């Protein structure tokens, strides 16, 4: 794995002169943040050694190097989901490469179903913590000390500093934000009413099928992490409605401008 990571990073370093310290994973329907990146160099995943290929509808797969708010950034447009059949080492490989490229801060976005009864479709939720319910752990197996410690601390997985900054930005821009615990599950099914109820009872505010593996690996590599969800459907007791991939995309697109604004300002300011 170490060789692969280093080979991929070495390849990317020959392709671009950018050396960004800021990484961004653009989740479902939030790809428009990419439109705000200037002086772009785009590299499709299929050209990158050892990169898995993205398959899911609505995700094109490429790395984007460029500038956002004057800062050099490295963004993933299209991520690898566990439900697509990748193993956890593949799902999190790009985060390892980010680290090897010099990325110190990781920004992540995703779509999630809301279980908190105060939430509405279209709300933006700043993730304050997570519950990992994926059936495979991304750090399972031999630990490479070069990549991080065997038993990483997860007491502050989501940077309190960045959360405070995002709160300031949201307030300044008049954007209402929610805060909560993200439950990460494998999918690809949406939840049954009983599952939503269960996730709520164990302390979750929203549930989704991504982010947790990438955040674990980012923290293993001692990156500072900020993550945000757009609430695309509700799994609130008594009002679990039918949900489709299209519903998720539609709600994510509607919230996109606000989410983009927060992320853009946060990347610029931190
Ligand atoms: N459950 C799981 N993943 C999701 C959901 C959901 O309700 N909405 C968007 N991603």
Coordinates of C-alpha atoms and ligand atoms in Angstrom, one line a residue:
X1 CA 0.0 0.0 0.0
X2 CA 2.8 2.4 0.9
X3 CA 4.4 1.9 -2.6
X4 CA 1.1 2.5 -4.3
X5 CA 0.4 5.7 -2.4
X6 CA 3.9 7.0 -3.1
X7 CA 3.8 6.1 -6.8
X8 CA 0.4 7.9 -7.2
X9 CA 1.6 11.0 -5.4
X10 CA 4.8 11.0 -7.4
X11 CA 2.8 10.8 -10.6
X12 CA 0.5 13.7 -9.6
X13 CA 3.6 15.8 -8.6
X14 CA 4.9 15.4 -12.2
X15 CA 1.5 16.5 -13.6
X16 CA 1.0 19.7 -11.6
X17 CA 3.2 22.3 -9.8
X18 CA 0.4 22.8 -7.2
X19 CA 1.2 21.7 -3.7
X20 CA -2.1 22.2 -1.9
X21 CA -2.5 21.9 1.8
X22 CA -6.3 21.9 1.4
X23 CA -8.2 18.8 0.2
X24 CA -11.9 18.7 -0.6
X25 CA -14.2 15.7 -1.2
X26 CA -17.2 16.9 -3.2
X27 CA -20.2 14.7 -2.4
X28 CA -23.6 14.1 -4.1
X29 CA -25.0 17.1 -5.8
X30 CA -22.3 19.4 -4.4
X31 CA -20.0 19.2 -7.4
X32 CA -20.7 22.9 -8.2
X33 CA -18.1 24.0 -5.7
X34 CA -15.8 22.8 -8.5
X35 CA -17.1 25.6 -10.7
X36 CA -15.6 28.1 -8.2
X37 CA -12.1 26.6 -8.5
X38 CA -9.9 28.7 -10.9
X39 CA -6.7 27.9 -12.8
X40 CA -7.8 24.3 -12.8
X41 CA -5.8 21.2 -13.8
X42 CA -8.2 18.3 -14.0
X43 CA -7.0 14.7 -14.0
X44 CA -9.5 11.9 -14.7
X45 CA -9.3 9.0 -12.3
X46 CA -8.7 6.5 -15.1
X47 CA -5.4 8.3 -15.8
X48 CA -4.1 8.1 -12.2
X49 CA -2.1 5.0 -11.3
X50 CA -3.7 2.8 -8.6
X51 CA -6.9 4.9 -8.5
X52 CA -10.2 2.9 -8.5
X53 CA -12.8 4.0 -11.0
X54 CA -16.0 5.8 -10.0
X55 CA -19.2 4.2 -11.2
X56 CA -22.2 5.6 -9.4
X57 CA -24.7 7.8 -11.3
X58 CA -24.2 11.5 -10.7
X59 CA -20.5 11.2 -10.0
X60 CA -17.9 12.0 -12.6
X61 CA -14.5 11.0 -11.4
X62 CA -11.6 13.3 -11.5
X63 CA -9.1 15.2 -9.3
X64 CA -9.1 18.9 -9.7
X65 CA -6.1 21.0 -8.7
X66 CA -6.6 24.8 -8.6
X67 CA -7.3 27.8 -6.5
X68 CA -10.3 28.6 -4.3
X69 CA -10.4 32.0 -2.7
X70 CA -6.7 32.4 -3.5
X71 CA -5.8 29.1 -1.8
X72 CA -4.4 26.1 -3.6
X73 CA -6.8 23.2 -3.3
X74 CA -7.0 19.6 -4.4
X75 CA -10.6 18.4 -4.9
X76 CA -12.1 15.0 -5.6
X77 CA -15.1 15.1 -7.9
X78 CA -16.7 11.7 -7.4
X79 CA -15.8 9.5 -4.5
X80 CA -15.6 5.8 -4.0
X81 CA -18.5 4.3 -2.0
X82 CA -18.2 1.0 -0.1
X83 CA -21.6 0.0 -1.6
X84 CA -20.1 0.1 -5.1
X85 CA -18.0 -2.9 -4.1
X86 CA -14.7 -1.3 -3.3
X87 CA -13.0 -2.4 -0.2
X88 CA -12.1 0.1 2.5
X89 CA -8.5 0.4 1.4
X90 CA -9.8 1.5 -2.1
X91 CA -12.5 3.8 -0.6
X92 CA -9.9 5.7 1.4
X93 CA -6.9 5.5 -1.0
X94 CA -7.4 9.0 -2.3
X95 CA -7.2 10.4 1.2
X96 CA -3.9 8.6 1.7
X97 CA -2.7 10.2 -1.6
X98 CA -4.0 13.6 -0.4
X99 CA -1.8 13.2 2.7
X100 CA 1.2 12.2 0.6
X101 CA 0.7 15.3 -1.5
X102 CA 0.9 17.5 1.6
X103 CA -2.8 18.1 2.3
X104 CA -3.2 19.1 6.0
X105 CA -6.9 20.0 6.1
X106 CA -9.7 18.0 4.6
X107 CA -13.2 19.3 3.8
X108 CA -15.9 16.7 3.1
X109 CA -19.5 17.0 2.0
X110 CA -22.3 14.5 1.6
X111 CA -26.0 13.9 1.4
X112 CA -27.8 12.4 4.4
X113 CA -31.2 11.4 5.7
X114 CA -32.3 13.4 8.7
X115 CA -33.5 11.6 11.9
X116 CA -33.5 14.6 14.2
X117 CA -37.2 15.8 14.3
X118 CA -36.0 19.5 14.1
X119 CA -34.5 18.9 10.7
X120 CA -36.1 19.7 7.3
X121 CA -35.3 18.6 3.8
X122 CA -32.7 21.1 2.4
X123 CA -31.1 21.8 5.8
X124 CA -27.4 21.9 6.1
X125 CA -25.9 20.0 9.0
X126 CA -22.3 20.6 10.3
X127 CA -21.1 17.2 11.4
X128 CA -19.8 17.4 15.0
X129 CA -19.2 13.6 15.5
X130 CA -20.0 10.3 13.9
X131 CA -20.9 6.7 14.6
X132 CA -19.2 4.2 12.4
X133 CA -21.5 1.3 11.4
X134 CA -19.7 0.2 8.3
X135 CA -19.0 -3.6 8.4
X136 CA -15.3 -3.1 7.6
X137 CA -12.9 -0.7 9.3
X138 CA -10.5 1.2 7.0
X139 CA -7.6 0.8 9.4
X140 CA -8.0 -3.0 9.9
X141 CA -4.8 -4.9 9.2
X142 CA -1.2 -4.1 9.5
X143 CA -0.5 -0.5 10.6
X144 CA 2.1 1.5 8.8
X145 CA 3.6 3.9 11.4
X146 CA 4.5 6.2 8.5
X147 CA 0.8 6.7 7.9
X148 CA -0.3 7.1 11.4
X149 CA -0.5 5.5 14.9
X150 CA -2.0 2.0 15.5
X151 CA -4.8 3.3 17.8
X152 CA -5.8 6.8 16.6
X153 CA -7.6 9.1 19.0
X154 CA -11.1 10.1 17.7
X155 CA -12.2 12.4 20.6
X156 CA -12.1 15.4 18.2
X157 CA -12.5 13.8 14.8
X158 CA -14.3 17.0 13.5
X159 CA -12.2 20.1 14.2
X160 CA -13.8 22.3 16.8
X161 CA -11.8 25.2 15.4
X162 CA -13.3 24.7 11.9
X163 CA -16.8 24.1 13.3
X164 CA -16.5 27.5 15.2
X165 CA -15.3 29.2 12.0
X166 CA -18.1 27.7 9.9
X167 CA -20.6 28.8 12.5
X168 CA -19.3 32.4 12.3
X169 CA -19.5 32.3 8.5
X170 CA -23.0 30.9 8.5
X171 CA -24.1 33.6 10.9
X172 CA -22.5 36.3 8.9
X173 CA -24.1 35.1 5.7
X174 CA -27.5 34.6 7.3
X175 CA -27.4 30.9 6.6
X176 CA -29.2 28.6 9.1
X177 CA -27.1 25.5 10.0
X178 CA -27.9 22.5 12.0
X179 CA -25.3 20.5 13.9
X180 CA -25.3 16.8 14.6
X181 CA -23.9 13.3 14.6
X182 CA -23.6 11.5 11.3
X183 CA -24.2 7.7 11.3
X184 CA -22.2 6.0 8.5
X185 CA -23.7 2.9 7.0
X186 CA -22.8 0.7 4.0
X187 CA -26.0 1.2 2.1
X188 CA -27.1 0.9 -0.7
X189 CA -30.6 0.6 0.7
X190 CA -32.1 3.6 2.4
X191 CA -33.3 2.8 5.9
X192 CA -36.4 1.0 7.0
X193 CA -38.5 3.0 9.5
X194 CA -37.2 0.8 12.3
X195 CA -33.6 1.4 11.2
X196 CA -34.0 5.2 11.2
X197 CA -35.6 4.8 14.7
X198 CA -32.7 2.7 15.8
X199 CA -30.1 5.2 14.5
X200 CA -31.9 8.0 16.2
X201 CA -32.0 6.1 19.5
X202 CA -28.2 5.4 19.5
X203 CA -27.5 9.1 19.1
X204 CA -27.6 9.9 15.4
X205 CA -29.0 13.0 13.8
X206 CA -28.4 12.0 10.2
X207 CA -27.4 8.9 8.2
X208 CA -25.5 8.4 5.0
X209 CA -23.4 6.0 3.1
X210 CA -20.0 7.8 3.0
X211 CA -17.6 10.1 4.8
X212 CA -16.9 8.1 7.9
X213 CA -14.1 5.9 6.2
X214 CA -12.5 9.0 4.7
X215 CA -12.6 10.9 8.0
X216 CA -11.1 8.0 9.9
X217 CA -8.2 7.8 7.5
X218 CA -7.7 11.5 7.5
X219 CA -7.5 11.5 11.3
X220 CA -5.1 8.6 11.1
X221 CA -3.0 10.9 9.0
X222 CA -3.5 13.7 11.5
X223 CA -5.4 15.9 9.1
X224 CA -7.8 18.5 10.4
X225 CA -11.3 17.6 9.2
X226 CA -14.5 19.5 8.5
X227 CA -17.6 17.8 7.2
X228 CA -21.0 19.0 6.2
X229 CA -24.2 17.2 5.2
X230 CA -27.2 18.3 3.2
X231 CA -30.3 16.7 4.5
X232 CA -32.0 15.3 1.5
X233 CA -34.8 13.2 3.0
X234 CA -36.2 12.5 6.4
X235 CA -36.3 9.4 8.5
X236 CA -38.0 11.0 11.4
X237 CA -40.3 8.8 13.4
X238 CA -43.8 9.0 12.0
X239 CA -42.8 10.8 8.8
X240 CA -40.5 8.4 7.0
X241 CA -41.3 9.1 3.3
X242 CA -40.3 7.2 0.2
X243 CA -36.9 8.1 -0.9
X244 CA -35.1 7.7 -4.2
X245 CA -31.6 8.6 -5.6
X246 CA -33.4 11.3 -7.6
X247 CA -35.0 12.8 -4.5
X248 CA -31.6 13.0 -2.9
X249 CA -30.0 14.7 -5.9
X250 CA -32.9 17.2 -6.2
X251 CA -32.7 18.2 -2.5
X252 CA -28.9 18.4 -2.7
X253 CA -29.0 20.6 -5.7
X254 CA -31.4 23.0 -4.1
X255 CA -29.2 23.4 -1.0
X256 CA -26.1 23.7 -3.2
X257 CA -25.6 27.5 -3.3
X258 CA -25.7 27.8 0.5
X259 CA -23.4 24.9 1.1
X260 CA -21.0 26.2 -1.6
X261 CA -20.9 29.6 0.1
X262 CA -20.0 28.2 3.5
X263 CA -17.4 25.8 2.1
X264 CA -15.8 28.5 -0.1
X265 CA -15.5 31.0 2.7
X266 CA -14.3 28.4 5.1
X267 CA -11.5 27.2 2.8
X268 CA -10.5 30.8 2.2
X269 CA -10.4 31.8 5.8
X270 CA -8.9 28.9 7.6
Ligands
LIG1 N1 -30.0 7.1 4.3 C1 -28.8 6.8 3.9 N2 -28.1 7.5 3.1 C2 -28.6 8.6 2.6 C3 -29.9 9.0 2.9 C4 -30.7 8.2 3.8 O1 -31.8 8.5 4.2 N3 -30.1 10.2 2.2 C5 -29.0 10.4 1.5 N4 -28.1 9.5 1.7

